[in-house]
Amino acid sequence: FQHWEPIIPLYFGWFLNEADSHMLKLVGMAYLEECLRVPEFAKDFHSFAHASDIRGMLDYYLMPESCKGRMLHCTSKFCSFGDVPGSFEYTSSKNVLEGCGQCYKLCIVGFVMTPRTFGARVKLDAEELKLWDQESESQLSTSPGVSSGVRHLVHSSTHQNLTVINSMRESPWYPHCHATLVSSEELEQSFQPTKGKGSRAHITLGCAEGIAAVTTGYDLLDVIECEETPDIASRCRTFSLPRGWLRDYGKSRWVLYMCREITVSSLFTGYY
Ligand code: ACK
């Protein structure tokens, strides 16, 4: 053990199982479609997606090369096989050694949509925060919600996504859109942002063609900066949807705050 050296991966993270990866992709698409029924969002989205119909807009985000494959993940530390400072210490830390191979519940609290990326926001709990080691950030999280009952929407991966989305429309869970404009105060009464560690935690659901996955975290940080700037937050438009609030931070930065969190299962490990 004296000469024990850890093998440093490309990155560490929480990897969703296949069923939850599939479910979250579908839920993300369903929410995106819901947002597209808000005319202001659809108009703005069309301005950068240049798609002629909803189907085309839903196809705008693609899984980036680095995230190809079936499993979604939330990066806890990007190591670049040891090139990133602190990678060795992180990899050999007690928390990481003990955390590898363990299961964690990840809490999804919303979605961020920009011309570059589509990401799910993750609220890390105290145990998960011990494994979190990404760059500068401030923290935003929602008030505790009820774990969503969306698991019944997990379908066999042999189904085509479109077929599943169609069947989701029939489900009582599916959010039917009657968007109304609400005041910033109204949103803030239901949604309490807090500062701190872990605010950049996300799951990349898709990127515009040619955009790298790392951009999702930057877009999220950008949005968090808006959320924490009272001047911006008080001026932006917020639409109330049946299952959340859709907020326009300008420059085609949109955030969907969910009123009920979604919990997904994940395995913490390195990606080599
Ligand atoms: O969506 P992500 O967190 O953004 O997941 C992918 C994963 O590593 C594999 O590429 C993330 N990633 C890439 N480069 C960086 C970086 N410089 N800092 C933090 N995360 C990164 C990317």
Short mmCIF file of C-alpha atoms and ligand atoms in Angstrom, two decimals:
data_model
loop_
_atom_site.label_atom_id
_atom_site.label_comp_id
_atom_site.label_asym_id
_atom_site.label_seq_id
_atom_site.Cartn_x
_atom_site.Cartn_y
_atom_site.Cartn_z
CA PHE A 1 0.00 0.00 0.00
CA GLN A 2 3.00 2.29 0.45
CA HIS A 3 3.24 2.91 -3.30
CA TRP A 4 -0.48 3.02 -3.92
CA GLU A 5 -1.37 5.62 -6.58
CA PRO A 6 -4.93 6.31 -7.69
CA ILE A 7 -5.85 6.10 -11.36
CA ILE A 8 -7.31 9.49 -12.15
CA PRO A 9 -10.31 9.46 -14.50
CA LEU A 10 -11.50 12.00 -17.06
CA TYR A 11 -14.14 13.03 -14.54
CA PHE A 12 -16.06 11.80 -11.52
CA GLY A 13 -19.80 12.01 -11.30
CA TRP A 14 -23.15 10.53 -10.49
CA PHE A 15 -24.33 8.29 -13.32
CA LEU A 16 -28.04 7.71 -13.73
CA ASN A 17 -29.17 4.18 -14.41
CA GLU A 18 -30.56 3.41 -17.83
CA ALA A 19 -34.22 3.67 -16.87
CA ASP A 20 -33.82 6.98 -15.06
CA SER A 21 -31.64 8.38 -17.88
CA HIS A 22 -34.40 7.54 -20.30
CA MET A 23 -37.10 8.89 -18.02
CA LEU A 24 -35.27 12.19 -17.42
CA LYS A 25 -34.66 12.71 -21.14
CA LEU A 26 -38.39 12.21 -21.76
CA VAL A 27 -39.44 14.44 -18.91
CA GLY A 28 -37.02 17.12 -20.14
CA MET A 29 -38.52 16.88 -23.62
CA ALA A 30 -42.04 17.03 -22.22
CA TYR A 31 -41.21 20.19 -20.25
CA LEU A 32 -39.49 21.72 -23.27
CA GLU A 33 -42.55 21.03 -25.35
CA GLU A 34 -44.69 22.55 -22.62
CA CYS A 35 -42.54 25.69 -22.66
CA LEU A 36 -42.91 25.86 -26.44
CA ARG A 37 -46.64 26.35 -25.92
CA VAL A 38 -45.86 29.68 -24.27
CA PRO A 39 -45.86 32.04 -27.30
CA GLU A 40 -43.09 34.29 -25.93
CA PHE A 41 -40.81 31.30 -25.38
CA ALA A 42 -41.69 29.71 -28.73
CA LYS A 43 -40.94 32.96 -30.56
CA ASP A 44 -37.58 33.37 -28.88
CA PHE A 45 -36.67 29.70 -29.30
CA HIS A 46 -37.58 29.89 -32.98
CA SER A 47 -35.27 32.89 -33.38
CA PHE A 48 -32.22 30.74 -32.65
CA ALA A 49 -33.39 27.23 -33.51
CA HIS A 50 -34.75 28.29 -36.93
CA ALA A 51 -37.02 25.25 -36.94
CA SER A 52 -40.29 25.43 -38.81
CA ASP A 53 -42.34 23.38 -36.35
CA ILE A 54 -42.41 22.10 -32.77
CA ARG A 55 -40.87 18.77 -33.78
CA GLY A 56 -37.92 20.59 -35.32
CA MET A 57 -37.49 22.71 -32.20
CA LEU A 58 -37.54 19.63 -30.00
CA ASP A 59 -34.74 18.21 -32.15
CA TYR A 60 -32.59 21.31 -31.72
CA TYR A 61 -30.56 20.00 -28.79
CA LEU A 62 -28.32 17.02 -29.43
CA MET A 63 -26.29 14.92 -27.03
CA PRO A 64 -22.71 16.22 -27.31
CA GLU A 65 -19.97 13.83 -28.42
CA SER A 66 -18.53 13.57 -24.89
CA CYS A 67 -21.89 12.41 -23.51
CA LYS A 68 -22.95 10.05 -26.26
CA GLY A 69 -24.44 6.82 -25.01
CA ARG A 70 -27.46 6.06 -22.96
CA MET A 71 -26.52 7.20 -19.46
CA LEU A 72 -26.93 10.74 -18.24
CA HIS A 73 -24.63 12.01 -15.52
CA CYS A 74 -23.90 14.89 -13.17
CA THR A 75 -20.19 15.75 -13.06
CA SER A 76 -18.80 16.17 -9.52
CA LYS A 77 -15.18 16.83 -10.50
CA PHE A 78 -13.59 17.19 -13.91
CA CYS A 79 -10.04 15.77 -13.65
CA SER A 80 -8.85 15.39 -17.25
CA PHE A 81 -6.86 12.31 -16.18
CA GLY A 82 -4.95 14.38 -13.62
CA ASP A 83 -4.30 17.60 -15.57
CA VAL A 84 -6.78 19.58 -13.49
CA PRO A 85 -5.24 20.87 -10.24
CA GLY A 86 -6.46 19.04 -7.16
CA SER A 87 -7.40 15.89 -9.12
CA PHE A 88 -4.94 13.68 -7.27
CA GLU A 89 -6.05 14.92 -3.85
CA TYR A 90 -9.71 14.56 -4.84
CA THR A 91 -9.27 11.03 -6.24
CA SER A 92 -7.42 9.85 -3.16
CA SER A 93 -9.69 11.60 -0.64
CA LYS A 94 -11.59 9.49 1.90
CA ASN A 95 -14.96 10.81 0.72
CA VAL A 96 -14.32 9.85 -2.88
CA LEU A 97 -12.81 6.45 -2.07
CA GLU A 98 -15.80 5.64 0.10
CA GLY A 99 -18.31 7.20 -2.31
CA CYS A 100 -17.23 5.27 -5.40
CA GLY A 101 -19.67 2.50 -6.18
CA GLN A 102 -22.33 3.91 -3.83
CA CYS A 103 -25.85 4.82 -4.89
CA TYR A 104 -27.14 8.37 -4.53
CA LYS A 105 -30.50 9.99 -5.13
CA LEU A 106 -30.22 13.09 -7.28
CA CYS A 107 -32.84 15.77 -6.97
CA ILE A 108 -33.80 17.63 -10.15
CA VAL A 109 -35.30 21.04 -9.45
CA GLY A 110 -35.57 22.65 -12.87
CA PHE A 111 -34.29 23.12 -16.39
CA VAL A 112 -32.19 25.77 -18.11
CA MET A 113 -32.59 26.44 -21.81
CA THR A 114 -30.33 28.71 -23.85
CA PRO A 115 -29.32 28.86 -27.52
CA ARG A 116 -26.32 26.72 -26.51
CA THR A 117 -27.53 24.20 -23.98
CA PHE A 118 -30.40 22.38 -22.32
CA GLY A 119 -29.63 21.21 -18.80
CA ALA A 120 -31.40 19.86 -15.74
CA ARG A 121 -30.55 21.59 -12.48
CA VAL A 122 -29.52 19.32 -9.64
CA LYS A 123 -29.86 20.16 -5.95
CA LEU A 124 -27.18 18.22 -4.10
CA ASP A 125 -27.74 17.05 -0.53
CA ALA A 126 -25.15 17.26 2.26
CA GLU A 127 -23.57 13.88 1.45
CA GLU A 128 -23.35 14.70 -2.25
CA LEU A 129 -21.85 18.11 -1.52
CA LYS A 130 -18.92 16.35 0.16
CA LEU A 131 -18.10 14.91 -3.27
CA TRP A 132 -18.60 18.14 -5.15
CA ASP A 133 -15.48 19.93 -6.36
CA GLN A 134 -16.22 22.10 -9.37
CA GLU A 135 -15.27 25.69 -10.09
CA SER A 136 -16.55 28.94 -8.59
CA GLU A 137 -20.22 29.25 -7.97
CA SER A 138 -23.02 30.46 -5.82
CA GLN A 139 -25.84 28.23 -4.67
CA LEU A 140 -29.45 28.19 -5.64
CA SER A 141 -31.92 25.61 -4.54
CA THR A 142 -35.66 25.33 -4.23
CA SER A 143 -37.79 24.82 -1.21
CA PRO A 144 -38.19 21.13 -0.39
CA GLY A 145 -40.70 19.49 -2.66
CA VAL A 146 -42.32 16.15 -2.91
CA SER A 147 -40.49 13.51 -4.90
CA SER A 148 -42.32 13.39 -8.13
CA GLY A 149 -44.50 10.56 -9.15
CA VAL A 150 -43.04 10.43 -12.63
CA ARG A 151 -41.55 6.99 -12.30
CA HIS A 152 -44.62 5.46 -13.82
CA LEU A 153 -43.59 7.25 -16.97
CA VAL A 154 -40.49 5.09 -17.41
CA HIS A 155 -41.06 3.21 -20.60
CA SER A 156 -39.19 0.49 -22.34
CA SER A 157 -36.23 1.94 -24.20
CA THR A 158 -37.46 0.16 -27.30
CA HIS A 159 -40.21 2.76 -27.65
CA GLN A 160 -39.62 5.71 -29.88
CA ASN A 161 -39.39 8.94 -27.90
CA LEU A 162 -42.16 10.54 -29.87
CA THR A 163 -44.54 7.70 -29.16
CA VAL A 164 -43.79 7.99 -25.47
CA ILE A 165 -44.26 11.75 -25.45
CA ASN A 166 -47.60 11.25 -27.17
CA SER A 167 -48.68 8.80 -24.50
CA MET A 168 -47.40 11.16 -21.80
CA ARG A 169 -49.81 13.78 -23.11
CA GLU A 170 -52.64 11.48 -22.13
CA SER A 171 -51.28 10.97 -18.63
CA PRO A 172 -52.76 12.96 -15.72
CA TRP A 173 -49.20 13.99 -14.85
CA TYR A 174 -48.59 15.69 -18.18
CA PRO A 175 -48.56 19.46 -17.70
CA HIS A 176 -51.17 21.15 -19.84
CA CYS A 177 -50.17 24.69 -20.46
CA HIS A 178 -52.23 27.70 -19.47
CA ALA A 179 -49.37 30.14 -18.95
CA THR A 180 -50.12 33.32 -17.08
CA LEU A 181 -47.71 36.13 -16.40
CA VAL A 182 -46.86 36.42 -12.69
CA SER A 183 -44.87 38.93 -10.68
CA SER A 184 -41.33 38.25 -9.50
CA GLU A 185 -42.59 38.39 -5.92
CA GLU A 186 -45.05 35.62 -6.61
CA LEU A 187 -42.29 33.33 -7.86
CA GLU A 188 -39.97 34.23 -5.02
CA GLN A 189 -42.64 33.38 -2.46
CA SER A 190 -42.72 29.82 -3.75
CA PHE A 191 -39.09 29.47 -4.68
CA GLN A 192 -36.28 30.39 -2.30
CA PRO A 193 -32.82 30.74 -3.83
CA THR A 194 -29.89 30.19 -1.47
CA LYS A 195 -26.22 30.83 -2.03
CA GLY A 196 -23.49 28.29 -1.50
CA LYS A 197 -21.64 25.31 -2.82
CA GLY A 198 -22.95 23.08 -5.61
CA SER A 199 -25.08 25.52 -7.60
CA ARG A 200 -23.39 24.52 -10.85
CA ALA A 201 -24.54 20.90 -10.46
CA HIS A 202 -26.42 19.88 -13.57
CA ILE A 203 -27.15 17.12 -16.01
CA THR A 204 -26.57 18.00 -19.64
CA LEU A 205 -29.62 16.93 -21.63
CA GLY A 206 -28.51 18.41 -24.92
CA CYS A 207 -26.41 21.03 -26.67
CA ALA A 208 -26.74 22.93 -29.92
CA GLU A 209 -24.69 21.43 -32.71
CA GLY A 210 -20.97 21.96 -32.14
CA ILE A 211 -21.34 23.06 -28.50
CA ALA A 212 -19.39 21.17 -25.83
CA ALA A 213 -21.13 19.77 -22.75
CA VAL A 214 -19.03 21.90 -20.39
CA THR A 215 -21.07 24.89 -21.64
CA THR A 216 -24.17 23.72 -19.74
CA GLY A 217 -22.44 24.48 -16.44
CA TYR A 218 -21.37 27.92 -17.68
CA ASP A 219 -24.92 28.70 -18.84
CA LEU A 220 -26.21 27.66 -15.44
CA LEU A 221 -23.68 29.89 -13.67
CA ASP A 222 -24.73 32.76 -15.92
CA VAL A 223 -28.38 32.23 -14.98
CA ILE A 224 -27.51 32.03 -11.28
CA GLU A 225 -25.76 35.37 -11.57
CA CYS A 226 -29.00 36.81 -13.00
CA GLU A 227 -31.02 35.24 -10.19
CA GLU A 228 -28.76 36.86 -7.64
CA THR A 229 -28.87 40.30 -9.25
CA PRO A 230 -32.08 41.86 -7.87
CA ASP A 231 -32.20 44.39 -10.70
CA ILE A 232 -32.36 41.67 -13.33
CA ALA A 233 -34.55 39.29 -11.36
CA SER A 234 -37.20 41.93 -10.67
CA ARG A 235 -37.38 43.01 -14.31
CA CYS A 236 -37.68 39.65 -16.01
CA ARG A 237 -40.94 38.05 -17.14
CA THR A 238 -42.19 35.01 -15.28
CA PHE A 239 -44.90 32.73 -16.63
CA SER A 240 -46.82 30.48 -14.33
CA LEU A 241 -47.30 26.99 -15.72
CA PRO A 242 -49.30 24.21 -14.06
CA ARG A 243 -46.11 22.44 -12.92
CA GLY A 244 -43.72 25.32 -12.44
CA TRP A 245 -42.62 28.74 -13.49
CA LEU A 246 -40.88 29.73 -16.69
CA ARG A 247 -38.66 32.77 -16.42
CA ASP A 248 -37.05 34.83 -19.15
CA TYR A 249 -33.68 36.27 -18.09
CA GLY A 250 -33.13 37.96 -21.46
CA LYS A 251 -30.57 37.12 -24.14
CA SER A 252 -32.51 33.88 -24.76
CA ARG A 253 -31.78 32.56 -21.27
CA TRP A 254 -34.83 30.73 -19.91
CA VAL A 255 -35.26 28.82 -16.68
CA LEU A 256 -38.02 26.45 -15.74
CA TYR A 257 -38.45 26.16 -11.96
CA MET A 258 -40.36 23.01 -11.12
CA CYS A 259 -42.86 23.06 -8.28
CA ARG A 260 -42.26 19.35 -7.66
CA GLU A 261 -38.78 17.92 -7.66
CA ILE A 262 -37.90 14.74 -9.53
CA THR A 263 -35.65 12.18 -7.85
CA VAL A 264 -33.43 9.92 -9.94
CA SER A 265 -31.11 7.09 -8.90
CA SER A 266 -27.41 7.31 -9.62
CA LEU A 267 -24.11 5.57 -9.03
CA PHE A 268 -21.08 7.61 -8.05
CA THR A 269 -17.92 6.64 -9.93
CA GLY A 270 -15.18 7.81 -12.28
CA TYR A 271 -15.37 7.90 -16.06
CA TYR A 272 -12.10 6.57 -17.51
O1 ACK B 1 -22.23 18.14 -18.87
P1 ACK B 1 -20.96 17.99 -18.19
O2 ACK B 1 -20.85 18.23 -16.73
O3 ACK B 1 -19.85 18.86 -18.94
O4 ACK B 1 -20.36 16.57 -18.53
C1 ACK B 1 -19.28 16.62 -19.40
C2 ACK B 1 -18.15 15.77 -18.88
O5 ACK B 1 -17.22 16.65 -18.26
C3 ACK B 1 -17.44 15.01 -19.99
O6 ACK B 1 -16.99 15.90 -20.97
C4 ACK B 1 -17.71 17.98 -18.26
N1 ACK B 1 -16.58 18.87 -18.54
C5 ACK B 1 -15.80 18.91 -19.66
N2 ACK B 1 -14.83 19.84 -19.51
C6 ACK B 1 -14.98 20.38 -18.28
C7 ACK B 1 -14.30 21.39 -17.54
N3 ACK B 1 -13.25 22.02 -18.04
N4 ACK B 1 -14.75 21.70 -16.31
C8 ACK B 1 -15.82 21.07 -15.79
N5 ACK B 1 -16.51 20.11 -16.42
C9 ACK B 1 -16.11 19.76 -17.65
C10 ACK B 1 -18.76 18.04 -19.35
#
